[in-house]
Tab-separated table of C-alpha atoms in Angstrom:
chain	number	residue	atom	x	y	z
A	1424	MET	CA	28.607	10.096	2.147
A	1425	PHE	CA	27.299	8.815	5.465
A	1426	LYS	CA	29.791	6.476	7.113
A	1427	ASN	CA	27.847	4.882	9.961
A	1428	ALA	CA	24.173	4.051	9.519
A	1429	LEU	CA	21.880	2.642	12.185
A	1430	ILE	CA	18.697	0.747	11.329
A	1431	ILE	CA	16.031	0.670	14.067
A	1432	SER	CA	13.140	-1.655	13.288
A	1433	ASP	CA	10.449	-3.929	14.683
A	1434	ASN	CA	9.883	-5.611	11.331
A	1435	LEU	CA	12.269	-8.521	10.805
A	1436	PRO	CA	11.232	-9.453	7.221
A	1437	LEU	CA	11.805	-5.871	6.063
A	1438	CYS	CA	15.209	-5.755	7.758
A	1439	ARG	CA	16.206	-8.955	6.001
A	1440	GLN	CA	15.195	-7.459	2.652
A	1441	PHE	CA	17.082	-4.268	3.509
A	1442	TYR	CA	20.185	-6.361	4.264
A	1443	SER	CA	19.739	-8.179	0.932
A	1444	LEU	CA	19.702	-4.800	-0.852
A	1445	ILE	CA	22.961	-3.830	0.824
A	1446	GLU	CA	24.516	-7.111	-0.282
A	1447	LYS	CA	23.121	-6.847	-3.814
A	1448	LYS	CA	24.428	-3.315	-4.272
A	1449	LYS	CA	27.789	-4.258	-2.720
A	1450	ILE	CA	27.709	-1.212	-0.450
A	1451	SER	CA	30.937	-1.069	1.543
A	1452	ALA	CA	31.594	2.628	2.169
A	1453	THR	CA	28.823	2.790	4.783
A	1454	LYS	CA	28.864	0.609	7.884
A	1455	PHE	CA	25.395	-0.631	8.868
A	1456	THR	CA	24.259	-1.562	12.357
A	1457	PHE	CA	20.916	-3.278	12.875
A	1458	SER	CA	18.849	-2.773	15.998
A	1459	THR	CA	15.368	-3.206	17.362
A	1460	SER	CA	13.265	-1.643	20.101
A	1461	PRO	CA	12.434	-2.973	23.572
A	1462	PHE	CA	9.072	-4.052	22.109
A	1463	THR	CA	10.713	-6.841	20.084
A	1464	ASP	CA	12.558	-9.953	21.249
A	1465	LYS	CA	16.178	-9.382	20.288
A	1466	ASP	CA	16.996	-13.095	20.322
A	1467	SER	CA	14.428	-13.831	17.606
A	1468	PHE	CA	15.489	-10.842	15.488
A	1469	THR	CA	18.032	-12.599	13.269
A	1470	VAL	CA	18.767	-10.415	10.247
A	1471	ALA	CA	21.513	-12.655	8.838
A	1472	ASN	CA	24.156	-15.060	10.096
A	1473	GLY	CA	26.860	-13.244	12.022
A	1474	ILE	CA	24.981	-9.929	12.200
A	1475	GLU	CA	24.779	-8.545	15.737
A	1476	VAL	CA	21.502	-6.852	16.630
A	1477	LYS	CA	21.406	-4.114	19.258
A	1478	VAL	CA	18.460	-2.801	21.268
A	1479	PHE	CA	17.800	0.937	21.590
A	1480	ASN	CA	15.190	2.496	23.852
A	1481	LEU	CA	14.459	5.955	22.470
A	1482	LYS	CA	13.080	7.065	25.833
A	1483	ASN	CA	16.504	6.523	27.376
A	1484	GLN	CA	18.612	9.681	27.041
A	1485	ASN	CA	21.886	7.799	27.485
A	1486	GLN	CA	21.035	5.571	24.532
A	1487	ILE	CA	19.962	8.583	22.459
A	1488	ASP	CA	23.313	10.205	23.245
A	1489	GLU	CA	25.048	6.990	22.146
A	1490	ILE	CA	23.262	7.067	18.790
A	1491	ILE	CA	24.120	10.736	18.275
A	1492	ALA	CA	27.783	10.070	19.052
A	1493	ASP	CA	28.202	6.907	16.973
A	1494	TYR	CA	26.000	7.328	13.876
A	1495	ASP	CA	25.548	9.972	11.213
A	1496	LEU	CA	22.449	8.380	9.634
A	1497	VAL	CA	19.497	6.528	11.173
A	1498	PHE	CA	16.819	4.546	9.324
A	1499	SER	CA	13.465	3.874	10.949
A	1500	ILE	CA	12.015	0.780	9.280
A	1501	HIS	CA	8.602	0.228	10.828
A	1502	CYS	CA	9.962	1.120	14.253
A	1503	LYS	CA	7.329	1.262	17.003
A	1504	GLN	CA	9.120	4.097	18.795
A	1505	ILE	CA	8.717	7.841	18.323
A	1506	PHE	CA	12.021	9.495	17.443
A	1507	PRO	CA	12.663	12.285	20.005
A	1508	PRO	CA	13.478	15.871	18.913
A	1509	ASP	CA	16.972	15.611	20.380
A	1510	LEU	CA	17.763	12.793	17.938
A	1511	VAL	CA	16.143	14.091	14.751
A	1512	THR	CA	17.682	17.562	15.114
A	1513	LYS	CA	21.237	16.235	15.568
A	1514	VAL	CA	21.354	13.225	13.221
A	1515	LYS	CA	19.884	12.701	9.763
A	1516	CYS	CA	16.937	10.354	10.320
A	1517	ILE	CA	15.036	8.667	7.494
A	1518	ASN	CA	11.702	6.868	7.805
A	1519	ILE	CA	10.399	4.081	5.588
A	1520	HIS	CA	6.662	4.616	5.945
A	1521	PRO	CA	3.909	2.188	4.818
A	1522	GLY	CA	1.659	4.963	3.560
A	1523	TYR	CA	1.574	7.695	0.936
A	1524	ASN	CA	2.367	10.962	2.706
A	1525	PRO	CA	0.656	13.247	3.450
A	1526	ILE	CA	-2.510	11.210	2.751
A	1527	ASN	CA	-1.624	8.296	5.047
A	1528	ARG	CA	0.257	9.634	8.063
A	1529	GLY	CA	0.298	7.719	11.322
A	1530	TRP	CA	-0.625	4.187	12.389
A	1531	TYR	CA	-1.905	1.388	10.157
A	1532	PRO	CA	-2.319	3.465	6.970
A	1533	GLN	CA	-3.816	0.553	4.998
A	1534	VAL	CA	-6.678	0.236	7.513
A	1535	PHE	CA	-7.760	3.848	7.174
A	1536	ALA	CA	-7.183	3.791	3.412
A	1537	ILE	CA	-9.840	1.070	3.150
A	1538	ILE	CA	-12.330	2.573	5.597
A	1539	ASN	CA	-12.043	6.146	4.285
A	1540	ASP	CA	-11.329	5.200	0.658
A	1541	TYR	CA	-7.994	7.004	0.640
A	1542	GLN	CA	-5.291	6.353	-1.907
A	1543	ILE	CA	-2.415	4.339	-0.433
A	1544	GLY	CA	1.247	3.767	-1.165
A	1545	ALA	CA	4.709	3.966	0.356
A	1546	THR	CA	6.951	6.888	1.307
A	1547	ILE	CA	10.583	7.471	2.209
A	1548	HIS	CA	10.935	10.734	4.084
A	1549	GLU	CA	13.146	12.682	6.445
A	1550	ILE	CA	12.011	12.561	10.070
A	1551	ASP	CA	11.208	15.820	11.797
A	1552	GLU	CA	9.563	16.547	15.147
A	1553	GLN	CA	6.060	15.635	13.901
A	1554	LEU	CA	4.732	12.174	13.100
A	1555	ASP	CA	5.311	11.169	9.444
A	1556	ASN	CA	5.635	14.807	8.479
A	1557	GLY	CA	9.157	15.409	7.155
A	1558	HIS	CA	10.330	16.276	3.663
A	1559	ILE	CA	9.649	13.529	1.137
A	1560	ILE	CA	12.499	11.755	-0.632
A	1561	ALA	CA	10.389	9.319	-2.665
A	1562	ARG	CA	6.836	7.988	-2.716
A	1563	ALA	CA	4.584	5.890	-4.928
A	1564	PHE	CA	0.997	4.668	-4.973
A	1565	VAL	CA	-0.176	1.047	-5.010
A	1566	ASP	CA	-3.455	-0.194	-6.436
A	1567	LYS	CA	-6.210	-0.718	-3.866
A	1568	GLU	CA	-8.896	-3.218	-4.878
A	1569	VAL	CA	-12.375	-3.768	-3.420
A	1570	TYR	CA	-11.327	-7.246	-2.321
A	1571	ASP	CA	-8.166	-6.149	-0.499
A	1572	THR	CA	-7.990	-6.780	3.228
A	1573	SER	CA	-5.614	-5.010	5.593
A	1574	GLU	CA	-3.121	-7.834	5.078
A	1575	THR	CA	-3.180	-7.990	1.266
A	1576	LEU	CA	-2.997	-4.210	0.943
A	1577	TYR	CA	-0.180	-4.034	3.497
A	1578	ASN	CA	1.787	-6.624	1.517
A	1579	LYS	CA	1.469	-4.479	-1.610
A	1580	VAL	CA	2.781	-1.484	0.327
A	1581	ILE	CA	5.724	-3.474	1.689
A	1582	ALA	CA	6.678	-4.530	-1.836
A	1583	LYS	CA	6.544	-0.888	-2.930
A	1584	GLU	CA	8.735	0.170	0.006
A	1585	ILE	CA	11.409	-2.273	-1.135
A	1586	GLU	CA	11.153	-0.935	-4.696
A	1587	LEU	CA	11.664	2.625	-3.449
A	1588	LEU	CA	14.595	1.585	-1.264
A	1589	ASP	CA	16.191	-0.242	-4.168
A	1590	GLU	CA	15.892	2.878	-6.307
A	1591	HIS	CA	16.933	5.512	-3.763
A	1592	LEU	CA	19.208	3.871	-1.177
A	1593	GLU	CA	22.446	4.984	-2.810
A	1594	SER	CA	21.330	8.616	-3.189
A	1595	ILE	CA	20.332	8.598	0.498
A	1596	LEU	CA	23.699	7.199	1.576
A	1597	ASN	CA	25.496	9.718	-0.657
A	1598	ASN	CA	23.220	12.527	0.554
A	1599	THR	CA	22.517	13.523	-3.051
A	1600	TYR	CA	18.724	13.104	-3.066
A	1601	GLN	CA	16.317	15.990	-3.624
A	1602	ALA	CA	13.563	16.080	-0.988
A	1603	PHE	CA	10.415	18.174	-1.137
A	1604	GLU	CA	7.875	19.442	1.360
A	1605	PRO	CA	4.630	17.448	1.618
A	1606	GLU	CA	1.447	19.086	0.400
A	1607	SER	CA	-1.145	20.494	2.800
A	1608	GLY	CA	-4.333	18.651	3.703
A	1609	SER	CA	-2.852	15.621	5.440
A	1610	ASN	CA	-4.646	12.802	7.237
A	1611	LEU	CA	-3.165	11.668	10.543
A	1612	HIS	CA	-4.451	8.606	12.403
A	1613	LEU	CA	-3.153	7.431	15.762
A	1614	LYS	CA	-3.260	4.026	17.428
A	1615	LYS	CA	-6.207	5.161	19.549
A	1616	ASP	CA	-8.155	5.836	16.332
A	1617	PHE	CA	-7.521	2.248	15.274
A	1618	ASN	CA	-8.586	0.901	18.668
A	1619	GLN	CA	-11.904	2.760	18.416
A	1620	LEU	CA	-12.728	0.804	15.243
A	1621	LEU	CA	-12.458	-2.639	16.799
A	1622	HIS	CA	-15.747	-2.918	18.711
A	1623	LEU	CA	-18.643	-3.759	16.377
A	1624	ASP	CA	-21.973	-2.340	17.507
A	1625	LEU	CA	-24.546	-4.970	16.495
A	1626	ASN	CA	-27.310	-2.362	16.643
A	1627	GLU	CA	-25.590	0.168	14.399
A	1628	GLU	CA	-27.600	1.132	11.318
A	1629	THR	CA	-25.338	1.153	8.301
A	1630	THR	CA	-24.960	-0.313	4.819
A	1631	VAL	CA	-23.634	-3.698	3.746
A	1632	GLY	CA	-20.878	-1.952	1.851
A	1633	LYS	CA	-19.641	-0.115	4.938
A	1634	VAL	CA	-19.733	-3.308	6.993
A	1635	ILE	CA	-17.663	-5.149	4.388
A	1636	ASP	CA	-15.177	-2.272	4.219
A	1637	LYS	CA	-14.787	-2.197	7.982
A	1638	LEU	CA	-14.314	-5.955	8.246
A	1639	ARG	CA	-11.773	-6.139	5.438
A	1640	ALA	CA	-9.919	-3.159	6.896
A	1641	LEU	CA	-9.649	-5.031	10.207
A	1642	THR	CA	-8.837	-8.459	8.754
A	1643	HIS	CA	-5.107	-9.074	8.918
A	1644	GLY	CA	-4.017	-12.698	8.934
A	1645	SER	CA	-4.342	-14.312	12.355
A	1646	TYR	CA	-4.715	-11.033	14.262
A	1647	SER	CA	-7.851	-10.733	16.418
A	1648	ASN	CA	-9.108	-7.238	15.633
A	1649	ALA	CA	-12.833	-6.627	15.003
A	1650	TYR	CA	-15.162	-8.075	17.637
A	1651	PHE	CA	-18.649	-7.913	19.112
A	1652	ILE	CA	-19.768	-8.831	22.629
A	1653	ASP	CA	-21.671	-12.050	23.278
A	1654	GLU	CA	-24.572	-10.929	25.492
A	1655	LYS	CA	-24.790	-14.350	27.174
A	1656	THR	CA	-21.168	-14.637	28.267
A	1657	GLY	CA	-19.885	-11.073	27.992
A	1658	LYS	CA	-16.961	-12.386	25.979
A	1659	LYS	CA	-15.541	-10.859	22.821
A	1660	ILE	CA	-16.357	-12.719	19.604
A	1661	TYR	CA	-13.748	-11.900	16.977
A	1662	VAL	CA	-14.770	-11.415	13.362
A	1663	GLY	CA	-12.857	-11.489	10.087
A	1664	ILE	CA	-13.785	-11.693	6.437
A	1665	GLN	CA	-12.590	-13.574	3.363
A	1666	LEU	CA	-12.965	-12.074	-0.102
A	1667	LYS	CA	-12.198	-13.897	-3.338
A	1668	PRO	CA	-12.613	-12.307	-6.771
A	1669	GLU	CA	-14.185	-14.352	-9.535
A	1670	LYS	CA	-11.646	-15.885	-11.876
A	1671	ASP	CA	-11.498	-14.552	-15.453
């Protein structure tokens, strides 16, 4: 059994749900430490009353050495940092990924699942030296509807991640799980691929269906994603979409 587990995350709601799972399962044999990255405000990252939150910069070798010395298991829960080879080769590292590997590797899986009509789901996998590439511990699909936006589909994936964690957390902590190698034919999308989607070319010849898919893939709550340029002012005009299925 792993004795000292570190959670590195930039997603506070998921960390709070992870903490609730620990409490629900009454896990006491493993000590958990919560942390975030330099990209997130530590003071606003309150997992639970009395829980100290650390900050780890995975580009800082001294901090990597500290993790290697102090922890025998590391969870990445929507962490915005790339885990360096020195860390993943010396400590067991587990990623909670909001995509179905190997179909949805990389950034914003729900966005590319909508645009490219991929299946989508959630995956728990070991971290190796490639992005979202390690052996798979558990995964499951979620249903993707024609009226899903990035936000609604992402919320489905988050719920599935919690289900998978609930089912497999104890086998991970006890190191009794059976992982398997992902299939070939993966899709990998980087943040730069997402950024290239944002500018809407008003002169592009396409179909209504593709326009709707692109807009719903880029609509995520209050985020300003898709935009076109106002020729008069040169300013970006942000665009979103609302979809509502007819009631039965």
